[in-house]
Amino acid sequence: MPGPTLDMEPVEPQSLKKLSFKSLKRALDLFSPIHGFLAPPDPESKRIRMSHKVNVEYGGLKSTTSQPPRQVSNNKMGTQPSPSNALALPGPEGLRDPQKGEAQNALVVGPSVPKASNDVGISGKGTAIISASGSSERNFSTSAIMERIPSRWPRPVWHAPWKNYRVISGHLGWVRSIAFDPSNTWFCTGSADRTIKIWDVGSGRLKLTLTGHIEQVRGLAVSSKHTYMFSAGDDKQVKCWDLEQNKVIRSYHGHLSGVYCLALHPTIDVLLTGGRDSVCRVWDIRSKMQIHALSGHDNTVCSVFTRPTDPQVVTGSHDSTIKFWDLRYGKTMATLTHHKKSVRAMALHPKEHCFASASADNIKKFNLPKGEFLHNMLSQQKTIINAMAVNEDGVMATGGDNGSLWFWDWKSGHNFQQAQTIVQPGSLDSEAGIYAISYDMTGSRLLTCEADKTIKMWKEDDSATPETHPLNFKPPKDIRRF
């Protein structure tokens, strides 16, 4: 026969807050039997607190009581002289003279102001106390008197957001490279289907298809002085096309592996190509001769640009360095080692003497001609950045392996728009990748070459205003220097 069942009272679930209060009450019962009296005040902490209060409320050092602040009154401790100086900051013990009651070896830096009648120096803004003995003891109340300065980071210029207005399909493989005609009437694209296609800028219609490469076309450039177009590919070939006859008239032989990037010198008839053989080669366009082999990188040269003055050649590599080259002697002028990952893309500003370089860790801005590091862009795209371009208005676009297209304000490094490309119907979502980016000659159109075999055209949204798309900018607090 079972015994009588006892009705157990349900245990009330107790929150962490309630348990904390219980513990606190027990501690108070244990250590403070007389609840009517508060614990005796600590003169040292009171002095620090008062100095903080004075500085925060009045912005200077003023006496908040009628009696001189040299005396700290305490009903239990009695009256004793303050062991610190006018700022009431605790200093190292060895710096005080107990007879005189003030710091001996303290040096006051700031404007010299005559002392007031109550012996408190009214100091200017930049006052600080520096220990003459060089003691490393940290002064925790100094933050109370530090002047708060506003951020000097440049405020970004408002830019209208960009929108995709046309998708051009026609290639049968990834679109890997793009170049614009200097007259801005047509542009050419190179693809993994081994062809180069020429398109009309205004309508986006196909004008011409050129075949000749036997591997994907990774680099393109159009000459502004001749009727020539240059192409480079994974088949180690660099070709010069005559656009009056639409055929190859020269080939430049010498690369030992695939050619990944190509650039034309703006003032002299020189072609630069970089590739998997870790060398940037300099070619004479007319004679097909190799002028220099700029060797020094430890890995693939995947980005290159040229400029009229030294450094005339700048290369970025998978070895995570950027090198400046002296074109006259074929030697390295400088090596920038700021990046931690491959420098797959670089963009020279069309007006300013500076350039940006993109890596998976950060997008960085450098000065020219010396190569001084300016700053990082204020956000991280968190993907491999394959391409970047900047126009005269200071809008920089960067395209990532995951199909992200981010727009940046050049001056401040603020990321004002994060677009995501949409793959064409029939493609996998994993084919959202951007391999090449270029503005047209006016800087008003942006073209992206993508892994879904399309070319997408972007333009600014005309209907956008600073009211409809406000600038959401917060100046950086702790800017990373590298």
Coordinates of C-alpha atoms in Angstrom, one line a residue:
M1 CA 0.0 0.0 0.0
P2 CA 1.6 3.3 -1.1
G3 CA 2.2 5.9 1.6
P4 CA 0.5 9.3 1.6
T5 CA 1.8 11.7 -1.1
L6 CA 3.0 15.1 0.1
D7 CA 2.1 18.1 -1.9
M8 CA 5.5 19.7 -2.7
E9 CA 5.4 23.4 -3.2
P10 CA 6.8 24.4 -6.6
V11 CA 10.2 26.1 -6.4
E12 CA 9.9 29.7 -7.6
P13 CA 12.4 30.3 -10.5
Q14 CA 14.6 33.1 -9.5
S15 CA 16.2 35.5 -11.9
L16 CA 19.9 36.4 -11.8
K17 CA 19.0 40.0 -10.7
K18 CA 17.0 38.7 -7.7
L19 CA 19.7 36.4 -6.7
S20 CA 22.3 39.2 -6.9
F21 CA 20.2 41.4 -4.7
K22 CA 19.8 38.6 -2.1
S23 CA 23.6 38.1 -2.1
L24 CA 24.1 41.8 -1.8
K25 CA 21.7 42.1 1.2
R26 CA 23.4 39.2 3.0
A27 CA 26.8 40.8 2.5
L28 CA 25.4 44.1 3.8
D29 CA 23.9 42.3 6.9
L30 CA 27.2 40.6 7.5
F31 CA 29.6 43.6 7.1
S32 CA 27.5 46.6 8.1
P33 CA 25.4 46.0 11.2
I34 CA 24.8 49.7 11.7
H35 CA 22.6 50.6 8.6
G36 CA 22.1 54.2 9.7
F37 CA 25.8 55.2 9.1
L38 CA 27.6 55.3 5.8
A39 CA 31.1 54.0 5.4
P40 CA 33.7 56.7 6.1
P41 CA 34.7 58.6 3.0
D42 CA 38.1 58.1 1.5
P43 CA 39.9 61.4 1.1
E44 CA 42.0 60.3 -1.9
S45 CA 39.0 59.2 -4.0
K46 CA 37.0 62.3 -3.0
R47 CA 39.8 64.5 -4.2
I48 CA 40.0 62.7 -7.6
R49 CA 36.2 62.9 -7.9
M50 CA 36.1 66.6 -7.0
S51 CA 38.8 67.5 -9.5
H52 CA 36.9 65.6 -12.2
K53 CA 33.7 67.3 -11.3
V54 CA 35.3 70.8 -11.3
N55 CA 36.8 70.2 -14.8
V56 CA 33.8 68.7 -16.4
E57 CA 31.3 71.3 -15.0
Y58 CA 33.4 74.5 -15.4
G59 CA 35.9 73.6 -18.1
G60 CA 38.7 75.0 -15.9
L61 CA 40.1 74.8 -12.4
K62 CA 37.9 76.7 -10.0
S63 CA 37.3 76.4 -6.3
T64 CA 33.8 75.0 -5.7
T65 CA 33.9 75.8 -1.9
S66 CA 34.5 79.0 0.0
Q67 CA 37.5 77.7 1.8
P68 CA 40.8 77.2 0.0
P69 CA 41.1 73.8 -1.7
R70 CA 44.4 73.1 0.1
Q71 CA 42.5 71.8 3.1
V72 CA 40.5 68.6 2.8
S73 CA 38.0 68.4 5.7
N74 CA 37.0 65.1 7.1
N75 CA 35.1 64.8 10.4
K76 CA 36.9 61.6 11.4
M77 CA 40.3 62.1 9.8
G78 CA 40.8 65.7 11.0
T79 CA 42.1 68.5 8.8
Q80 CA 45.2 67.8 6.8
P81 CA 47.1 69.5 3.9
S82 CA 46.4 68.2 0.4
P83 CA 49.3 66.2 -0.8
S84 CA 48.8 67.2 -4.4
N85 CA 49.0 70.4 -6.4
A86 CA 46.3 72.7 -7.8
L87 CA 45.0 70.1 -10.2
A88 CA 44.4 67.7 -7.3
L89 CA 45.8 64.8 -9.2
P90 CA 47.4 61.9 -7.2
G91 CA 51.1 61.8 -8.0
P92 CA 53.9 59.3 -7.1
E93 CA 54.7 59.2 -3.4
G94 CA 58.3 60.2 -4.0
L95 CA 57.4 63.5 -5.6
R96 CA 55.6 65.0 -2.5
D97 CA 57.1 67.0 0.3
P98 CA 54.9 66.3 3.4
Q99 CA 56.1 69.5 5.1
K100 CA 55.1 71.8 2.3
G101 CA 52.1 69.8 1.2
E102 CA 52.6 70.2 -2.6
A103 CA 54.4 68.4 -5.4
Q104 CA 58.1 69.3 -5.6
N105 CA 59.1 68.0 -9.1
A106 CA 55.9 68.7 -11.0
L107 CA 56.3 70.6 -14.2
V108 CA 53.2 72.5 -15.5
V109 CA 53.0 72.7 -19.2
G110 CA 50.7 75.3 -20.7
P111 CA 50.2 79.0 -20.7
S112 CA 51.7 80.7 -17.6
V113 CA 48.8 82.3 -15.7
P114 CA 49.3 84.2 -12.4
K115 CA 47.8 82.5 -9.5
A116 CA 44.5 83.7 -8.0
S117 CA 44.1 84.8 -4.4
N118 CA 43.1 81.3 -3.3
D119 CA 46.3 79.8 -4.7
V120 CA 44.7 77.9 -7.5
G121 CA 46.2 78.5 -10.9
I122 CA 43.5 79.2 -13.6
S123 CA 45.0 77.2 -16.4
G124 CA 44.4 77.4 -20.2
K125 CA 43.2 74.6 -22.4
G126 CA 46.3 72.6 -23.0
T127 CA 47.4 72.2 -19.4
A128 CA 48.9 69.0 -18.3
I129 CA 51.2 67.8 -15.5
I130 CA 54.3 65.9 -16.4
S131 CA 56.4 64.1 -13.8
A132 CA 59.9 65.4 -14.0
S133 CA 61.4 62.2 -12.7
G134 CA 59.8 60.3 -15.7
S135 CA 57.8 58.0 -13.5
S136 CA 55.7 55.5 -15.4
E137 CA 52.9 55.6 -12.9
R138 CA 49.6 56.0 -14.8
N139 CA 47.5 59.0 -13.8
F140 CA 43.9 57.8 -14.1
S141 CA 42.2 61.2 -13.7
T142 CA 44.0 62.9 -16.5
S143 CA 41.2 62.0 -18.9
A144 CA 39.0 64.5 -17.0
I145 CA 41.2 67.4 -18.1
M146 CA 42.0 66.3 -21.7
E147 CA 40.6 68.6 -24.3
R148 CA 38.0 66.9 -26.5
I149 CA 38.7 67.8 -30.1
P150 CA 36.3 67.1 -32.9
S151 CA 37.3 64.6 -35.6
R152 CA 39.5 66.1 -38.3
W153 CA 38.5 63.3 -40.7
P154 CA 37.2 64.9 -44.0
R155 CA 33.5 64.7 -44.4
P156 CA 32.5 62.8 -47.6
V157 CA 31.0 64.5 -50.6
W158 CA 27.4 63.4 -51.3
H159 CA 27.2 61.1 -54.4
A160 CA 24.0 59.8 -56.0
P161 CA 23.6 56.0 -55.7
W162 CA 24.3 54.0 -58.9
K163 CA 21.8 51.6 -60.5
N164 CA 22.1 48.9 -63.2
Y165 CA 20.3 50.0 -66.4
R166 CA 21.5 47.5 -69.0
V167 CA 22.7 43.9 -69.2
I168 CA 24.7 42.9 -72.3
S169 CA 25.0 39.2 -73.0
G170 CA 26.8 37.6 -76.0
H171 CA 30.0 36.0 -74.6
L172 CA 30.1 32.3 -74.0
G173 CA 32.5 32.4 -71.1
W174 CA 33.5 34.6 -68.1
V175 CA 34.1 38.2 -69.2
R176 CA 37.6 38.9 -67.9
S177 CA 38.8 42.3 -69.3
I178 CA 37.5 45.6 -70.7
A179 CA 38.9 48.7 -72.4
F180 CA 37.3 51.8 -73.9
D181 CA 38.1 53.5 -77.1
P182 CA 39.4 57.1 -76.5
S183 CA 36.6 58.5 -78.6
N184 CA 34.0 56.9 -76.2
T185 CA 32.0 55.4 -79.1
W186 CA 32.8 51.7 -78.5
F187 CA 34.4 49.4 -76.0
C188 CA 36.0 46.0 -76.2
T189 CA 35.7 43.0 -73.8
G190 CA 37.9 39.9 -73.6
S191 CA 36.5 36.6 -72.4
A192 CA 37.2 33.0 -71.4
D193 CA 35.5 32.0 -74.6
R194 CA 38.8 33.1 -76.3
T195 CA 37.2 36.0 -78.2
I196 CA 37.4 39.7 -78.1
K197 CA 34.1 41.5 -78.8
I198 CA 33.6 45.1 -79.7
W199 CA 30.4 46.8 -78.6
D200 CA 28.7 50.1 -79.2
V201 CA 28.7 52.3 -76.0
G202 CA 25.3 54.0 -76.6
S203 CA 23.2 51.1 -77.6
G204 CA 25.2 48.1 -76.2
R205 CA 25.0 46.3 -79.6
L206 CA 27.7 44.0 -80.8
K207 CA 29.8 45.4 -83.6
L208 CA 32.6 42.9 -84.1
T209 CA 34.0 39.6 -82.8
L210 CA 37.8 39.0 -83.1
T211 CA 39.3 35.5 -82.7
G212 CA 42.9 34.6 -82.4
H213 CA 43.7 33.7 -78.8
I214 CA 43.7 30.1 -77.8
E215 CA 43.1 30.7 -74.1
Q216 CA 41.0 33.3 -72.1
V217 CA 41.8 37.0 -72.8
R218 CA 42.9 38.6 -69.5
G219 CA 44.1 42.0 -70.6
L220 CA 43.0 44.7 -73.1
A221 CA 44.1 48.2 -74.0
V222 CA 43.3 50.6 -76.8
S223 CA 45.9 53.1 -78.1
S224 CA 45.0 56.8 -78.1
K225 CA 47.7 57.6 -80.7
H226 CA 47.3 54.7 -83.2
T227 CA 44.5 52.6 -84.6
Y228 CA 45.8 49.7 -82.4
M229 CA 44.3 47.5 -79.8
F230 CA 46.4 45.2 -77.5
S231 CA 45.4 42.0 -75.9
A232 CA 47.0 39.5 -73.6
G233 CA 45.8 36.1 -72.4
D234 CA 46.5 32.9 -70.6
D235 CA 48.1 31.4 -73.8
K236 CA 51.3 33.5 -73.0
Q237 CA 50.5 35.6 -76.1
V238 CA 50.5 39.4 -76.3
K239 CA 48.9 40.6 -79.6
C240 CA 48.6 43.9 -81.4
W241 CA 45.5 44.3 -83.5
D242 CA 45.1 46.8 -86.3
L243 CA 41.5 48.0 -86.1
E244 CA 41.5 49.2 -89.7
Q245 CA 42.1 45.7 -91.0
N246 CA 40.7 43.9 -87.9
K247 CA 43.6 41.5 -87.7
V248 CA 46.7 40.8 -85.7
I249 CA 49.7 42.6 -87.1
R250 CA 52.3 42.0 -84.3
S251 CA 52.8 39.4 -81.5
Y252 CA 55.1 39.9 -78.6
H253 CA 56.8 36.7 -77.5
G254 CA 58.7 36.3 -74.2
H255 CA 56.3 35.5 -71.3
L256 CA 56.9 32.1 -69.8
S257 CA 53.3 31.7 -68.5
G258 CA 49.9 33.3 -68.7
V259 CA 49.7 37.1 -69.0
Y260 CA 47.3 38.6 -66.5
C261 CA 47.5 42.4 -67.0
L262 CA 48.4 44.9 -69.6
A263 CA 48.9 48.7 -69.8
L264 CA 49.9 51.2 -72.4
H265 CA 52.3 54.1 -71.5
P266 CA 50.5 57.4 -71.9
T267 CA 53.3 59.3 -73.7
I268 CA 55.8 56.9 -75.2
D269 CA 55.2 53.9 -77.5
V270 CA 55.7 51.3 -74.8
L271 CA 53.6 48.4 -73.8
L272 CA 53.7 46.7 -70.3
T273 CA 52.5 43.2 -69.5
G274 CA 52.6 41.3 -66.2
G275 CA 51.9 37.6 -65.7
R276 CA 52.4 34.4 -63.9
D277 CA 56.1 34.3 -64.5
S278 CA 56.4 37.1 -61.8
V279 CA 57.8 39.5 -64.3
C280 CA 56.5 42.8 -65.8
R281 CA 57.8 43.0 -69.3
V282 CA 58.3 46.3 -71.2
W283 CA 57.8 46.0 -75.0
D284 CA 58.6 48.4 -77.8
I285 CA 55.3 48.5 -79.7
R286 CA 56.9 49.0 -83.2
S287 CA 59.9 46.7 -83.1
K288 CA 58.3 44.0 -80.9
M289 CA 61.5 44.0 -78.8
Q290 CA 61.5 43.5 -75.1
I291 CA 63.1 46.6 -73.6
H292 CA 63.1 45.4 -69.9
A293 CA 62.0 42.5 -67.8
L294 CA 61.1 44.1 -64.5
S295 CA 61.9 41.3 -62.2
G296 CA 61.6 41.5 -58.4
H297 CA 58.2 40.1 -57.5
D298 CA 58.0 36.7 -55.9
N299 CA 54.7 35.8 -57.4
T300 CA 52.2 36.6 -60.2
V301 CA 52.1 40.2 -61.3
C302 CA 48.3 40.7 -61.5
S303 CA 47.9 44.5 -61.8
V304 CA 49.8 47.2 -63.5
F305 CA 49.3 50.9 -64.4
T306 CA 51.6 53.5 -66.0
R307 CA 51.9 57.3 -65.7
P308 CA 53.9 60.0 -67.6
T309 CA 56.3 60.8 -64.7
D310 CA 58.3 58.7 -62.3
P311 CA 57.4 56.2 -61.0
Q312 CA 56.2 55.5 -64.6
V313 CA 55.4 51.9 -63.9
V314 CA 53.5 50.6 -60.8
T315 CA 52.9 46.8 -60.4
G316 CA 50.8 44.9 -57.8
S317 CA 51.4 41.2 -57.2
H318 CA 50.2 38.0 -55.5
D319 CA 53.2 38.4 -53.2
S320 CA 51.2 41.2 -51.5
T321 CA 53.6 43.9 -52.5
I322 CA 53.4 47.0 -54.8
K323 CA 56.5 48.0 -56.6
F324 CA 57.5 51.3 -58.2
W325 CA 59.8 50.9 -61.2
D326 CA 62.4 53.2 -62.8
L327 CA 61.6 52.7 -66.5
R328 CA 65.0 54.1 -67.6
Y329 CA 67.1 51.6 -65.8
G330 CA 64.6 48.8 -65.2
K331 CA 65.1 48.8 -61.5
T332 CA 62.9 49.0 -58.5
M333 CA 62.4 52.5 -57.0
A334 CA 60.3 51.5 -54.0
T335 CA 58.4 48.5 -52.6
L336 CA 55.2 49.0 -50.6
T337 CA 54.6 46.2 -48.1
H338 CA 51.4 47.4 -46.5
H339 CA 49.0 44.8 -47.8
K340 CA 48.8 41.3 -46.3
K341 CA 47.1 39.6 -49.3
S342 CA 47.4 39.6 -53.0
V343 CA 47.1 43.1 -54.7
R344 CA 44.8 42.1 -57.5
A345 CA 43.6 45.6 -58.5
M346 CA 44.9 49.1 -58.5
A347 CA 43.4 52.4 -59.7
L348 CA 45.1 55.7 -60.4
H349 CA 43.1 58.8 -59.7
P350 CA 42.6 60.7 -63.0
K351 CA 43.4 64.1 -61.4
E352 CA 45.1 63.7 -58.1
H353 CA 48.7 62.4 -57.6
C354 CA 47.6 59.3 -55.7
F355 CA 46.3 55.8 -56.3
A356 CA 44.4 53.1 -54.5
S357 CA 45.2 49.4 -54.2
A358 CA 42.8 46.6 -53.3
S359 CA 43.4 43.4 -51.5
A360 CA 41.3 40.9 -49.5
D361 CA 42.4 42.6 -46.3
N362 CA 41.8 46.3 -47.1
I363 CA 41.6 49.0 -49.7
K364 CA 44.5 51.4 -49.2
K365 CA 45.3 54.8 -50.6
F366 CA 48.9 55.9 -51.4
N367 CA 50.5 59.2 -52.4
L368 CA 52.6 59.6 -55.5
P369 CA 55.4 59.9 -56.4
K370 CA 56.9 58.8 -53.0
G371 CA 54.3 56.2 -52.1
E372 CA 53.4 57.5 -48.7
F373 CA 50.5 55.5 -47.1
L374 CA 47.5 57.9 -46.7
H375 CA 44.7 55.8 -45.2
N376 CA 42.6 52.7 -45.4
M377 CA 39.1 52.9 -46.8
L378 CA 36.7 53.0 -43.8
S379 CA 35.0 49.6 -44.5
Q380 CA 36.1 46.2 -45.5
Q381 CA 34.5 44.4 -48.4
K382 CA 35.4 41.0 -46.9
T383 CA 35.9 39.4 -50.3
I384 CA 38.6 39.0 -52.9
I385 CA 38.5 42.3 -54.9
N386 CA 39.3 41.6 -58.6
A387 CA 38.8 45.1 -60.1
M388 CA 38.5 48.7 -59.2
A389 CA 38.1 52.0 -61.0
V390 CA 37.8 55.7 -60.0
N391 CA 36.3 58.6 -62.0
E392 CA 37.0 62.4 -61.9
D393 CA 34.1 63.0 -59.5
G394 CA 35.9 60.9 -56.8
V395 CA 33.6 57.9 -57.0
M396 CA 35.6 54.7 -56.7
A397 CA 34.0 51.3 -57.5
T398 CA 35.3 48.0 -56.4
G399 CA 34.1 44.6 -57.6
G400 CA 34.4 41.4 -55.6
D401 CA 34.5 37.7 -56.2
N402 CA 31.1 37.3 -54.5
G403 CA 29.3 39.8 -56.9
S404 CA 29.5 42.7 -54.5
L405 CA 29.9 46.1 -56.1
W406 CA 30.8 48.8 -53.5
F407 CA 31.0 52.5 -54.2
W408 CA 33.3 54.8 -52.2
D409 CA 33.9 58.5 -51.7
W410 CA 37.6 58.9 -52.7
K411 CA 38.4 61.8 -50.4
S412 CA 37.2 60.4 -47.1
G413 CA 37.2 56.6 -47.8
H414 CA 33.5 56.4 -46.9
N415 CA 31.5 53.5 -48.5
F416 CA 28.3 55.2 -49.6
Q417 CA 26.7 52.3 -51.5
Q418 CA 26.8 48.5 -51.4
A419 CA 25.3 47.0 -54.5
Q420 CA 25.0 43.3 -55.3
T421 CA 25.0 42.1 -58.9
I422 CA 22.1 39.8 -60.0
V423 CA 23.1 36.8 -62.2
Q424 CA 21.3 36.5 -65.5
P425 CA 18.6 33.8 -65.7
G426 CA 20.0 30.3 -66.1
S427 CA 23.1 31.0 -64.1
L428 CA 24.1 29.7 -60.7
D429 CA 24.2 32.1 -57.7
S430 CA 27.8 31.2 -57.3
E431 CA 28.5 32.8 -60.7
A432 CA 28.0 36.3 -59.2
G433 CA 31.5 37.5 -59.6
I434 CA 33.0 40.7 -61.0
Y435 CA 36.3 40.3 -62.9
A436 CA 36.8 43.8 -64.5
I437 CA 35.5 47.3 -64.0
S438 CA 35.9 50.4 -66.1
Y439 CA 34.3 53.9 -66.4
D440 CA 33.7 55.3 -69.8
M441 CA 35.7 58.4 -70.9
T442 CA 33.2 60.7 -69.3
G443 CA 33.0 58.9 -66.0
S444 CA 29.2 58.8 -66.1
R445 CA 28.8 55.2 -67.0
L446 CA 30.3 52.2 -65.2
L447 CA 30.7 48.8 -66.9
T448 CA 31.3 45.5 -65.0
C449 CA 32.5 42.3 -66.6
E450 CA 31.1 39.3 -64.7
A451 CA 31.2 35.5 -64.2
D452 CA 27.6 35.0 -65.5
K453 CA 29.0 35.9 -69.0
T454 CA 27.4 39.3 -69.1
I455 CA 28.5 42.9 -69.1
K456 CA 26.4 45.2 -66.9
M457 CA 26.1 48.9 -67.4
W458 CA 25.5 51.2 -64.4
K459 CA 24.7 54.9 -64.1
E460 CA 23.9 57.4 -61.3
D461 CA 20.2 57.5 -60.2
D462 CA 19.0 60.9 -61.5
S463 CA 16.1 61.1 -59.1
A464 CA 18.2 60.7 -55.9
T465 CA 18.7 63.7 -53.7
P466 CA 20.6 64.2 -50.4
E467 CA 17.1 64.1 -48.7
T468 CA 16.0 60.8 -50.3
H469 CA 19.5 59.1 -49.8
P470 CA 21.1 60.8 -46.8
L471 CA 24.7 60.5 -46.0
N472 CA 25.2 58.0 -43.2
F473 CA 28.7 58.9 -42.1
K474 CA 30.4 58.5 -38.7
P475 CA 34.0 59.6 -38.5
P476 CA 36.4 56.8 -37.6
K477 CA 37.5 56.7 -33.9
D478 CA 40.4 54.4 -34.2
I479 CA 41.8 54.4 -37.8
R480 CA 44.1 51.4 -38.4
R481 CA 47.4 52.6 -39.8
F482 CA 48.2 49.4 -41.7

